[in-house]
Coordinates of C-alpha atoms and ligand atoms in Angstrom, one line a residue:
M1 CA -45.0 -28.5 -54.5
Y2 CA -44.9 -30.4 -51.3
F3 CA -46.5 -33.9 -51.6
D4 CA -47.0 -35.4 -48.2
E5 CA -45.7 -38.9 -47.4
K6 CA -49.1 -40.4 -47.0
K7 CA -50.6 -39.2 -50.2
L8 CA -47.5 -40.3 -52.1
K9 CA -47.8 -43.8 -50.5
D10 CA -51.5 -43.9 -51.5
I11 CA -50.8 -43.3 -55.2
L12 CA -47.4 -45.1 -55.5
V13 CA -47.4 -48.0 -53.1
S14 CA -51.0 -49.1 -52.7
P15 CA -51.7 -49.5 -56.4
G16 CA -48.4 -51.4 -56.7
H17 CA -46.3 -49.0 -58.8
I18 CA -43.5 -49.2 -56.2
S19 CA -42.8 -51.7 -53.4
I20 CA -43.0 -50.4 -49.9
E21 CA -39.3 -51.3 -49.4
H22 CA -38.2 -49.2 -52.4
F23 CA -40.4 -46.4 -51.2
N24 CA -38.9 -46.3 -47.7
E25 CA -35.4 -46.5 -49.1
A26 CA -36.0 -43.6 -51.4
L27 CA -37.6 -41.7 -48.6
N28 CA -34.5 -42.1 -46.4
E29 CA -32.2 -41.2 -49.2
A30 CA -34.2 -38.1 -50.0
K31 CA -34.1 -37.0 -46.3
E32 CA -30.4 -37.7 -46.2
H33 CA -29.6 -35.6 -49.3
G34 CA -32.1 -32.9 -48.7
V35 CA -33.9 -33.5 -52.0
S36 CA -37.5 -34.6 -52.8
I37 CA -38.4 -38.2 -52.9
E38 CA -39.8 -37.8 -56.4
E39 CA -36.2 -36.8 -57.5
I40 CA -34.8 -40.0 -56.0
L41 CA -37.5 -42.3 -57.4
V42 CA -36.8 -41.1 -60.9
S43 CA -33.0 -40.9 -60.7
E44 CA -32.9 -44.5 -59.2
D45 CA -35.1 -45.6 -62.0
L46 CA -37.8 -46.9 -59.7
I47 CA -40.4 -45.2 -61.8
K48 CA -40.4 -43.4 -65.1
D49 CA -40.7 -39.6 -64.9
E50 CA -43.7 -39.5 -67.2
Q51 CA -45.6 -42.1 -65.1
L52 CA -44.7 -40.3 -61.8
G53 CA -45.9 -37.0 -63.4
Q54 CA -49.2 -38.6 -64.3
L55 CA -49.7 -39.9 -60.8
L56 CA -48.6 -36.7 -59.0
A57 CA -51.0 -34.7 -61.3
Q58 CA -53.8 -36.8 -59.8
I59 CA -53.0 -35.4 -56.3
T60 CA -53.0 -31.8 -57.6
G61 CA -56.2 -32.3 -59.5
F62 CA -54.8 -30.7 -62.6
P63 CA -54.1 -32.4 -66.0
F64 CA -50.5 -33.5 -66.5
V65 CA -48.4 -32.4 -69.5
N66 CA -45.0 -33.8 -70.3
L67 CA -43.2 -30.8 -71.8
R68 CA -40.5 -32.9 -73.4
N69 CA -43.1 -34.5 -75.7
E70 CA -44.8 -31.2 -76.4
A71 CA -43.9 -29.5 -79.7
F72 CA -44.4 -26.0 -78.4
D73 CA -43.4 -22.8 -80.2
E74 CA -41.3 -19.9 -79.2
A75 CA -44.1 -17.3 -79.4
H76 CA -45.7 -18.8 -76.3
F77 CA -42.5 -19.6 -74.6
E78 CA -41.3 -16.0 -74.8
M79 CA -44.5 -14.7 -73.1
I80 CA -43.0 -15.5 -69.7
P81 CA -39.5 -14.1 -69.1
E82 CA -36.9 -16.7 -68.1
L83 CA -36.5 -15.4 -64.5
V84 CA -40.3 -15.5 -63.9
A85 CA -40.4 -19.1 -65.3
R86 CA -37.5 -20.1 -63.1
R87 CA -38.7 -18.5 -59.9
M88 CA -42.4 -19.2 -60.2
G89 CA -42.0 -22.6 -61.9
V90 CA -44.2 -21.8 -64.9
V91 CA -43.9 -22.3 -68.6
A92 CA -46.4 -21.2 -71.3
F93 CA -46.5 -23.8 -74.0
G94 CA -49.7 -23.4 -76.1
R95 CA -53.2 -22.1 -76.4
S96 CA -56.7 -23.4 -76.3
E97 CA -60.2 -21.9 -76.5
D98 CA -60.0 -21.0 -72.8
G99 CA -56.7 -19.2 -72.8
V100 CA -52.9 -19.8 -72.7
K101 CA -51.8 -23.2 -71.6
V102 CA -49.3 -22.9 -68.8
G103 CA -47.4 -25.7 -67.2
M104 CA -46.9 -25.1 -63.4
I105 CA -45.1 -27.1 -60.8
E106 CA -47.7 -25.8 -58.4
P107 CA -50.9 -25.4 -60.5
G108 CA -53.0 -25.0 -57.4
D109 CA -51.2 -21.8 -56.4
I110 CA -53.8 -19.1 -57.0
E111 CA -51.4 -16.2 -56.3
T112 CA -49.0 -17.4 -59.0
R113 CA -51.8 -18.0 -61.5
H114 CA -53.1 -14.5 -60.8
A115 CA -49.7 -13.0 -61.4
I116 CA -49.2 -14.8 -64.7
E117 CA -52.7 -13.9 -65.9
K118 CA -52.0 -10.2 -65.1
R119 CA -48.7 -10.4 -67.0
M120 CA -50.5 -11.9 -70.1
G121 CA -53.7 -10.0 -69.8
E122 CA -55.7 -13.1 -70.5
N123 CA -56.9 -16.3 -68.9
I124 CA -54.5 -19.2 -68.4
V125 CA -55.3 -22.9 -68.4
P126 CA -53.0 -24.5 -65.7
Y127 CA -51.3 -27.9 -66.2
F128 CA -49.1 -29.8 -63.8
I129 CA -45.4 -30.2 -64.8
T130 CA -42.6 -31.9 -62.9
K131 CA -39.6 -30.0 -61.6
R132 CA -37.4 -32.1 -63.9
D133 CA -39.5 -31.1 -66.8
L134 CA -39.2 -27.4 -65.8
K135 CA -35.4 -27.7 -65.5
G136 CA -35.2 -29.2 -69.0
V137 CA -37.3 -26.5 -70.5
L138 CA -35.4 -23.6 -68.8
S139 CA -32.3 -24.5 -70.8
R140 CA -34.3 -23.7 -73.9
Y141 CA -34.2 -20.0 -73.1
K142 CA -31.6 -18.4 -75.4
A143 CA -28.2 -17.9 -73.8
S144 CA -29.3 -17.9 -70.2
L145 CA -27.5 -14.9 -68.6
Y146 CA -28.2 -16.6 -65.2
E147 CA -25.7 -19.3 -66.0
E148 CA -23.3 -16.8 -67.4
F149 CA -23.6 -14.9 -64.1
E150 CA -22.8 -18.0 -62.1
K151 CA -19.8 -18.7 -64.2
I152 CA -18.3 -15.2 -63.6
L153 CA -18.9 -15.6 -59.8
E154 CA -17.2 -18.9 -59.8
E155 CA -14.1 -17.4 -61.5
L156 CA -14.1 -14.5 -59.0
K157 CA -13.7 -17.1 -56.2
N158 CA -10.3 -18.0 -57.4
P159 CA -7.9 -16.3 -54.9
S160 CA -5.0 -16.3 -57.3
L161 CA -6.9 -14.3 -59.9
P162 CA -4.7 -11.2 -60.8
Q163 CA -6.1 -7.8 -59.8
E164 CA -6.5 -6.7 -63.4
E165 CA -8.6 -9.8 -64.2
R166 CA -10.6 -9.2 -61.1
D167 CA -11.5 -5.7 -62.2
K168 CA -12.5 -6.9 -65.6
M169 CA -14.7 -9.5 -64.0
T170 CA -16.4 -7.0 -61.8
I171 CA -17.3 -4.9 -64.8
K172 CA -18.7 -8.0 -66.3
V173 CA -20.8 -8.8 -63.2
V174 CA -22.5 -5.4 -63.3
D175 CA -23.0 -5.6 -67.1
T176 CA -24.5 -9.1 -67.0
L177 CA -26.7 -8.1 -64.1
L178 CA -28.1 -5.1 -66.1
A179 CA -28.5 -7.2 -69.3
Y180 CA -30.2 -10.0 -67.3
G181 CA -32.6 -7.4 -65.7
Y182 CA -33.4 -5.9 -69.1
Q183 CA -33.9 -9.3 -70.7
N184 CA -36.5 -10.1 -68.0
K185 CA -38.2 -6.8 -68.3
A186 CA -37.4 -5.8 -64.8
S187 CA -38.3 -2.2 -63.8
D188 CA -35.9 -2.2 -60.9
I189 CA -32.8 -4.1 -59.8
H190 CA -32.1 -4.2 -56.0
I191 CA -28.7 -5.0 -54.7
E192 CA -28.9 -5.3 -50.9
P193 CA -26.5 -6.5 -48.2
H194 CA -28.4 -8.9 -46.1
R195 CA -27.2 -11.3 -43.4
G196 CA -23.6 -11.4 -44.6
K197 CA -24.6 -11.9 -48.2
I198 CA -25.7 -9.7 -51.1
L199 CA -29.2 -10.3 -52.1
I200 CA -30.1 -9.4 -55.7
R201 CA -33.8 -8.9 -56.5
F202 CA -35.7 -7.8 -59.6
R203 CA -39.0 -6.1 -59.7
I204 CA -41.0 -7.4 -62.7
D205 CA -44.6 -6.3 -63.4
G206 CA -44.6 -4.8 -59.9
I207 CA -43.7 -8.0 -58.2
M208 CA -40.3 -8.5 -56.4
H209 CA -38.4 -11.7 -57.3
D210 CA -35.3 -12.9 -55.4
V211 CA -32.8 -13.5 -58.2
L212 CA -29.6 -14.8 -56.4
E213 CA -27.3 -14.3 -53.5
I214 CA -23.7 -13.5 -54.0
P215 CA -20.8 -13.3 -51.6
N216 CA -20.5 -10.2 -49.5
N217 CA -16.9 -9.5 -50.5
L218 CA -18.1 -8.5 -53.9
L219 CA -20.2 -5.6 -52.6
D220 CA -17.4 -3.0 -52.6
L221 CA -16.3 -3.9 -56.1
I222 CA -19.9 -3.7 -57.4
L223 CA -20.6 -0.5 -55.5
T224 CA -17.5 1.2 -56.8
R225 CA -18.2 0.1 -60.4
I226 CA -21.8 1.4 -60.2
K227 CA -20.8 4.7 -58.5
I228 CA -18.2 5.3 -61.2
M229 CA -20.8 4.6 -64.0
S230 CA -23.3 7.0 -62.4
R231 CA -20.7 9.7 -61.5
M232 CA -21.1 9.4 -57.8
R233 CA -18.4 9.9 -55.1
T234 CA -16.8 6.5 -54.6
D235 CA -15.3 7.6 -51.2
E236 CA -18.7 8.5 -49.8
H237 CA -20.3 5.7 -47.7
R238 CA -22.4 7.6 -45.2
A239 CA -24.7 9.7 -47.3
A240 CA -27.4 8.8 -49.8
Q241 CA -26.5 9.5 -53.4
D242 CA -28.5 9.7 -56.6
G243 CA -27.1 9.4 -60.1
K244 CA -27.8 8.0 -63.5
F245 CA -26.2 6.4 -66.5
R246 CA -27.0 5.0 -69.9
F247 CA -26.6 1.3 -70.6
E248 CA -26.2 0.0 -74.1
V249 CA -28.2 -3.1 -74.9
D250 CA -26.8 -5.0 -77.9
S251 CA -29.2 -4.7 -80.8
S252 CA -32.2 -3.1 -79.0
G253 CA -30.7 0.3 -78.3
S254 CA -30.0 1.8 -74.9
V255 CA -31.6 2.0 -71.4
D256 CA -31.5 4.9 -69.1
V257 CA -30.7 3.8 -65.5
R258 CA -31.5 5.9 -62.5
V259 CA -29.4 4.9 -59.5
S260 CA -30.0 5.4 -55.8
V261 CA -27.4 4.4 -53.2
V262 CA -28.5 4.5 -49.5
P263 CA -26.4 3.6 -46.5
V264 CA -27.9 0.8 -44.3
V265 CA -26.6 -1.1 -41.3
E266 CA -24.8 -3.7 -43.3
G267 CA -23.3 -1.4 -45.9
E268 CA -25.0 0.3 -48.8
N269 CA -28.2 -0.5 -50.7
I270 CA -28.3 0.0 -54.4
V271 CA -31.5 0.4 -56.5
L272 CA -31.2 0.6 -60.2
R273 CA -34.3 1.7 -62.0
L274 CA -34.4 0.8 -65.7
L275 CA -36.4 3.7 -67.1
S276 CA -37.3 2.4 -70.5
A277 CA -38.5 -0.8 -69.1
A278 CA -40.8 1.0 -66.7
N279 CA -42.1 3.3 -69.4
R280 CA -42.7 0.4 -71.8
Q281 CA -45.6 -0.8 -69.6
F282 CA -49.1 0.6 -69.9
N283 CA -48.8 3.2 -72.5
L284 CA -52.2 4.8 -73.3
S285 CA -52.0 4.0 -77.0
D286 CA -50.8 0.4 -76.3
I287 CA -54.1 -0.2 -74.5
G288 CA -56.0 0.8 -77.6
L289 CA -57.0 4.5 -77.3
N290 CA -57.2 6.0 -80.8
D291 CA -55.5 9.3 -81.6
S292 CA -58.5 11.5 -81.2
D293 CA -59.5 9.9 -77.9
L294 CA -55.9 10.0 -76.7
S295 CA -55.8 13.8 -77.2
K296 CA -59.1 14.2 -75.3
V297 CA -57.7 12.2 -72.4
Q298 CA -54.5 14.2 -72.5
E299 CA -56.5 17.4 -72.3
A300 CA -58.3 16.2 -69.2
I301 CA -55.0 15.0 -67.6
D302 CA -53.4 18.4 -68.1
N303 CA -56.0 19.9 -65.8
P304 CA -54.5 20.1 -62.3
H305 CA -57.8 19.5 -60.6
G306 CA -61.2 17.8 -61.2
M307 CA -62.1 14.2 -61.7
I308 CA -61.2 11.5 -64.3
L309 CA -63.6 8.6 -64.3
V310 CA -63.2 5.2 -66.0
T311 CA -66.3 3.1 -66.3
G312 CA -67.2 -0.3 -67.5
P313 CA -68.3 -3.7 -66.1
T314 CA -65.9 -5.9 -64.1
G315 CA -63.1 -7.2 -66.3
S316 CA -63.3 -4.4 -68.8
G317 CA -59.7 -3.2 -68.2
K318 CA -60.6 -0.1 -66.1
T319 CA -57.7 -0.6 -63.7
T320 CA -55.1 -0.9 -66.5
T321 CA -56.3 2.4 -67.9
I322 CA -56.2 4.1 -64.5
Y323 CA -52.6 2.9 -64.0
A324 CA -51.6 4.1 -67.4
V325 CA -52.9 7.6 -66.5
L326 CA -51.1 7.4 -63.1
R327 CA -47.8 6.6 -64.8
I328 CA -48.1 9.6 -67.0
L329 CA -48.9 11.8 -64.0
N330 CA -46.2 10.3 -61.8
T331 CA -43.4 12.9 -61.9
R332 CA -41.2 14.0 -59.0
E333 CA -43.1 17.3 -58.6
V334 CA -46.4 15.9 -57.6
H335 CA -47.5 13.8 -54.6
I336 CA -49.8 11.0 -55.5
S337 CA -51.8 8.8 -53.0
T338 CA -54.1 5.9 -53.8
I339 CA -56.6 3.8 -51.9
E340 CA -57.2 0.5 -53.7
D341 CA -58.9 -2.9 -53.3
P342 CA -56.5 -4.5 -53.8
V343 CA -53.2 -2.7 -54.7
E344 CA -52.6 -4.4 -58.1
Y345 CA -49.4 -2.8 -59.1
D346 CA -46.7 -1.2 -57.0
I347 CA -45.7 2.1 -58.5
E348 CA -42.5 3.7 -57.1
G349 CA -42.9 7.1 -55.6
I350 CA -46.6 6.8 -55.0
S351 CA -48.2 6.2 -51.5
Q352 CA -50.6 3.3 -52.0
I353 CA -53.1 2.2 -49.3
Q354 CA -55.0 -1.0 -49.5
V355 CA -58.7 -1.3 -48.4
D356 CA -58.7 -3.7 -45.4
K357 CA -62.0 -5.3 -44.5
K358 CA -60.6 -6.8 -41.3
T359 CA -59.6 -3.4 -39.8
N360 CA -62.6 -1.9 -41.5
L361 CA -60.5 0.5 -43.5
M362 CA -62.8 1.1 -46.4
F363 CA -62.6 3.4 -49.4
A364 CA -64.3 6.3 -47.6
D365 CA -62.1 6.1 -44.4
G366 CA -58.9 5.6 -46.4
L367 CA -59.8 8.5 -48.7
R368 CA -60.4 10.7 -45.6
A369 CA -57.0 9.8 -44.2
I370 CA -55.3 10.5 -47.6
V371 CA -56.9 13.9 -48.0
R372 CA -55.4 15.0 -44.7
Q373 CA -51.9 14.4 -46.1
D374 CA -52.7 16.9 -48.9
P375 CA -51.7 15.0 -52.0
D376 CA -51.9 16.6 -55.4
I377 CA -53.4 13.6 -57.1
I378 CA -55.7 11.0 -55.5
M379 CA -56.7 7.6 -57.0
V380 CA -59.7 5.9 -55.4
G381 CA -60.0 2.3 -56.7
E382 CA -63.7 2.5 -57.1
I383 CA -66.7 4.7 -56.2
R384 CA -69.3 2.3 -54.8
D385 CA -71.3 4.4 -52.4
K386 CA -72.5 7.9 -51.7
E387 CA -69.9 8.4 -48.9
T388 CA -67.0 7.7 -51.2
A389 CA -68.5 9.7 -54.0
D390 CA -69.0 12.6 -51.6
I391 CA -65.4 12.8 -50.5
A392 CA -64.1 12.2 -54.0
T393 CA -66.1 15.0 -55.5
N394 CA -65.3 17.3 -52.6
S395 CA -61.6 16.6 -53.0
A396 CA -61.8 17.3 -56.7
M397 CA -63.6 20.6 -55.9
T398 CA -60.9 21.7 -53.5
G399 CA -58.0 21.6 -56.0
H400 CA -57.1 17.9 -56.2
L401 CA -57.0 15.8 -59.3
V402 CA -59.1 12.6 -58.5
L403 CA -59.0 9.4 -60.5
S404 CA -61.5 6.7 -60.0
T405 CA -63.6 3.9 -61.6
L406 CA -67.3 3.5 -61.6
H407 CA -69.5 0.5 -62.5
A408 CA -71.6 1.8 -65.4
N409 CA -72.5 0.6 -68.8
D410 CA -71.1 3.5 -70.8
A411 CA -70.0 7.1 -70.5
A412 CA -73.4 8.7 -70.7
T413 CA -75.1 6.5 -68.1
S414 CA -72.3 7.3 -65.6
L415 CA -73.6 10.8 -65.0
P416 CA -77.2 9.8 -64.0
R417 CA -75.5 7.0 -62.0
L418 CA -73.7 9.6 -59.8
L419 CA -76.9 11.6 -59.5
D420 CA -78.5 8.4 -58.2
M421 CA -75.9 8.4 -55.4
D422 CA -77.3 11.7 -54.3
I423 CA -74.4 13.8 -55.4
E424 CA -75.4 17.4 -56.1
P425 CA -75.7 18.0 -59.9
F426 CA -73.6 21.2 -59.7
L427 CA -70.8 19.3 -58.0
I428 CA -70.8 16.6 -60.7
A429 CA -70.9 19.3 -63.4
S430 CA -68.1 21.3 -62.0
T431 CA -65.7 18.5 -61.0
I432 CA -65.7 15.9 -63.7
N433 CA -63.3 16.5 -66.5
V434 CA -63.7 13.4 -68.5
I435 CA -65.4 10.0 -68.5
I436 CA -63.7 7.1 -70.3
A437 CA -65.9 4.0 -70.9
Q438 CA -64.4 0.8 -72.1
R439 CA -64.6 -2.9 -72.9
L440 CA -61.9 -5.5 -73.8
V441 CA -62.0 -7.3 -77.2
R442 CA -59.7 -10.2 -78.3
K443 CA -57.1 -9.2 -80.9
I444 CA -56.7 -11.1 -84.2
C445 CA -53.6 -13.3 -84.2
Q446 CA -50.9 -11.7 -86.4
G447 CA -49.6 -15.2 -87.3
C448 CA -52.7 -16.2 -89.3
R449 CA -54.5 -13.0 -90.1
K450 CA -56.1 -12.9 -93.5
S451 CA -58.7 -10.8 -95.3
A452 CA -62.2 -12.2 -95.5
N453 CA -65.8 -11.3 -96.2
L454 CA -68.5 -11.2 -93.6
S455 CA -70.1 -14.6 -93.0
S456 CA -73.9 -14.9 -93.3
E457 CA -74.1 -15.2 -89.4
E458 CA -72.0 -12.0 -89.1
I459 CA -74.2 -10.2 -91.5
E460 CA -77.3 -11.2 -89.4
M461 CA -75.5 -9.9 -86.3
V462 CA -74.6 -6.6 -87.9
K463 CA -78.2 -6.1 -89.1
R464 CA -79.3 -6.2 -85.5
N465 CA -77.1 -3.2 -84.6
D466 CA -78.0 0.0 -86.5
V467 CA -74.8 1.8 -85.6
A468 CA -72.6 -1.0 -86.7
M469 CA -74.6 -1.6 -89.9
N470 CA -74.5 2.0 -91.0
L471 CA -70.8 2.3 -90.4
L472 CA -70.1 -0.9 -92.3
L473 CA -72.5 0.0 -95.1
A474 CA -70.6 3.2 -95.6
K475 CA -67.3 1.3 -95.9
G476 CA -68.7 -1.5 -98.0
A477 CA -70.3 0.9 -100.6
G478 CA -73.8 0.0 -99.6
N479 CA -73.2 -3.8 -99.8
L480 CA -72.3 -5.8 -96.7
D481 CA -71.3 -8.9 -98.9
K482 CA -68.5 -6.9 -100.5
L483 CA -67.0 -5.6 -97.3
V484 CA -63.4 -6.7 -96.7
I485 CA -62.6 -7.4 -93.0
F486 CA -59.9 -9.6 -91.3
K487 CA -59.9 -12.9 -89.5
G488 CA -57.5 -15.3 -87.8
S489 CA -57.7 -18.6 -89.7
G490 CA -56.1 -20.4 -86.7
C491 CA -52.4 -21.4 -86.4
K492 CA -50.0 -23.0 -84.0
I493 CA -49.3 -19.6 -82.3
C494 CA -52.9 -19.0 -81.4
G495 CA -53.8 -22.6 -80.7
S496 CA -56.2 -22.5 -83.7
T497 CA -58.4 -19.8 -82.0
G498 CA -57.4 -17.0 -84.4
Y499 CA -56.9 -14.6 -81.5
I500 CA -54.0 -13.5 -79.3
G501 CA -54.2 -11.0 -76.4
R502 CA -56.8 -8.3 -75.8
I503 CA -57.2 -4.5 -76.4
G504 CA -59.6 -1.9 -75.3
V505 CA -62.5 -0.3 -77.2
F506 CA -63.3 3.1 -75.8
E507 CA -65.5 6.1 -75.7
V508 CA -64.3 9.4 -74.2
L509 CA -66.8 11.9 -73.0
L510 CA -65.4 15.4 -72.3
M511 CA -67.4 17.6 -70.0
R512 CA -68.1 20.5 -72.3
G513 CA -70.5 23.3 -71.2
N514 CA -73.6 21.8 -72.9
I515 CA -73.0 18.4 -71.1
K516 CA -72.7 20.2 -67.8
Q517 CA -76.0 21.9 -68.3
L518 CA -77.6 18.6 -69.0
V519 CA -76.3 17.2 -65.7
I520 CA -77.7 20.2 -63.8
D521 CA -81.0 19.7 -65.6
R522 CA -80.9 16.0 -64.6
A523 CA -81.2 15.0 -68.2
S524 CA -81.5 11.3 -69.2
S525 CA -78.5 9.3 -70.4
D526 CA -80.1 9.2 -73.9
E527 CA -80.1 13.0 -74.0
I528 CA -76.5 13.2 -72.8
L529 CA -75.4 10.6 -75.4
K530 CA -77.0 12.6 -78.2
I531 CA -75.3 15.8 -77.2
A532 CA -72.0 14.1 -76.6
K533 CA -72.1 12.6 -80.1
E534 CA -72.8 16.1 -81.5
N535 CA -69.7 17.2 -79.6
G536 CA -67.7 14.6 -81.5
M537 CA -67.7 11.6 -79.1
T538 CA -67.3 8.3 -80.9
T539 CA -69.0 5.5 -79.1
M540 CA -67.4 2.1 -78.1
V541 CA -69.2 0.4 -81.0
E542 CA -67.9 3.1 -83.4
D543 CA -64.3 2.8 -82.0
G544 CA -64.7 -1.0 -82.2
I545 CA -65.8 -0.9 -85.8
G546 CA -62.8 1.2 -86.6
K547 CA -60.6 -1.5 -85.0
V548 CA -62.5 -4.1 -87.1
L549 CA -61.8 -2.2 -90.3
N550 CA -58.1 -1.8 -89.3
G551 CA -57.8 -5.6 -88.8
V552 CA -57.2 -5.4 -85.1
T553 CA -60.3 -7.4 -84.0
T554 CA -63.5 -8.9 -85.4
I555 CA -67.1 -7.7 -85.7
E556 CA -68.2 -10.7 -83.6
E557 CA -65.9 -9.5 -80.7
V558 CA -67.1 -5.9 -80.9
L559 CA -70.8 -6.8 -80.9
R560 CA -70.3 -9.3 -78.1
V561 CA -68.7 -6.9 -75.7
T562 CA -70.8 -3.9 -76.4
K563 CA -74.3 -5.5 -76.4
G564 CA -76.7 -4.6 -73.6
Ligands
LIG601 ZN1 -53.0 -17.7 -85.3

């Protein structure tokens, strides 16, 4: 964070923490050495790091935490990969009622906060930390490959290094790079000649991070090594080449790597895609779809045209579900285009357009432009108005597979909602394949989960919900007091909240013939719900109760998110 001179003076000199002479000396020295004045003040012992941190935190308006005094545990620490911590200046160190406590050198940086929240899938509570503190904490990451990497590069600089050693070192450079990428859950490693250097960048959770710059003279060595590994022609420098290899990771198995080398002005660009890492993210069963719902969704996805709708209120995890489906559909054979507001994750191989209010590129216009390019699959971020709904249903009608989200309470109410947008009933009936409705519930912490009986408050809650009560009575042999469920009793890992992370509860409505008829007859959502249940749909409450009985979440969570 950049603290301007005047603000620093206001908090340091005016209240008398530091004399103006010392301040000015430190300022000059900082300019001379190209470091921050905070660094100088602490290293010259003009102020204690802790006190300075407290004062700087006042400028940022966020609470200060001294990480060296904080007894934080590995479980939180590991939530953020080392590279992200290093590049973004963030450290997860605990948990409170409101979310994961994250120390940040720039707690006011909304973009970074957003990126971290996306990675964790839950709220964060930002604290201010000093750069010194961050540095100290980074060394706690187990065997930092970053330092290992720097050590190898240092050795390679030695001009008297025998060729045999040099070759060994190059192999080590590539291996370390792959291991470092894997450790940080990178989906892609980019090696690019850039302004006389080689720039190495990782894509993690869809975001590109500059990792390091290495000397240009290593490019040929690295290129040759990677070309040999992926069985490419080493003497070809003017044509693009594709290849692949398998990389062994110590104890955790192997990773398939897809390699693309493309000639550019300054040499050749290398992109390594770590396949298992990319596939690890956003799996449909990871987000909470049970087996029977999963097979229904799979059935709908296998249809090459029609529409897949995900519904729920804001913050119910709709986008994550849509991306999970897109990842399944994203094969080389199909052309996928999206129009989103905003583009939340970059997916390689997909053309993604962002809604732009400034140039007035809205969903409807973007969608029109996309349709002209004749993609096989189209994702529209959200259907908000009749115009967008019209183009979406017409595209689905003319042989495209369309994915979108809709703001509706549950699966059954989505259909009358589309009718309200003046879409022809027969169009809705003939295009929609499946509607997935969802909510997010908090997951019980595995660190402190234990079996329990329902409390009297919970029994009261259950009694107000017929569906939940009947399901639980069936399980509890007619007696709610005897029912065994699970709870987090609270521990260090979950910050005494009993919960960690979130998972979806779902209902999946397949458009069978009798449902289509109801749409054409403009039936009410109650009638649609009744028939859908007869067809075998389990509602969100039912799916949620299943997750309660399996010890995934609590009755309180399920009733909270599904009410109203
Ligand atoms: Zn716990």
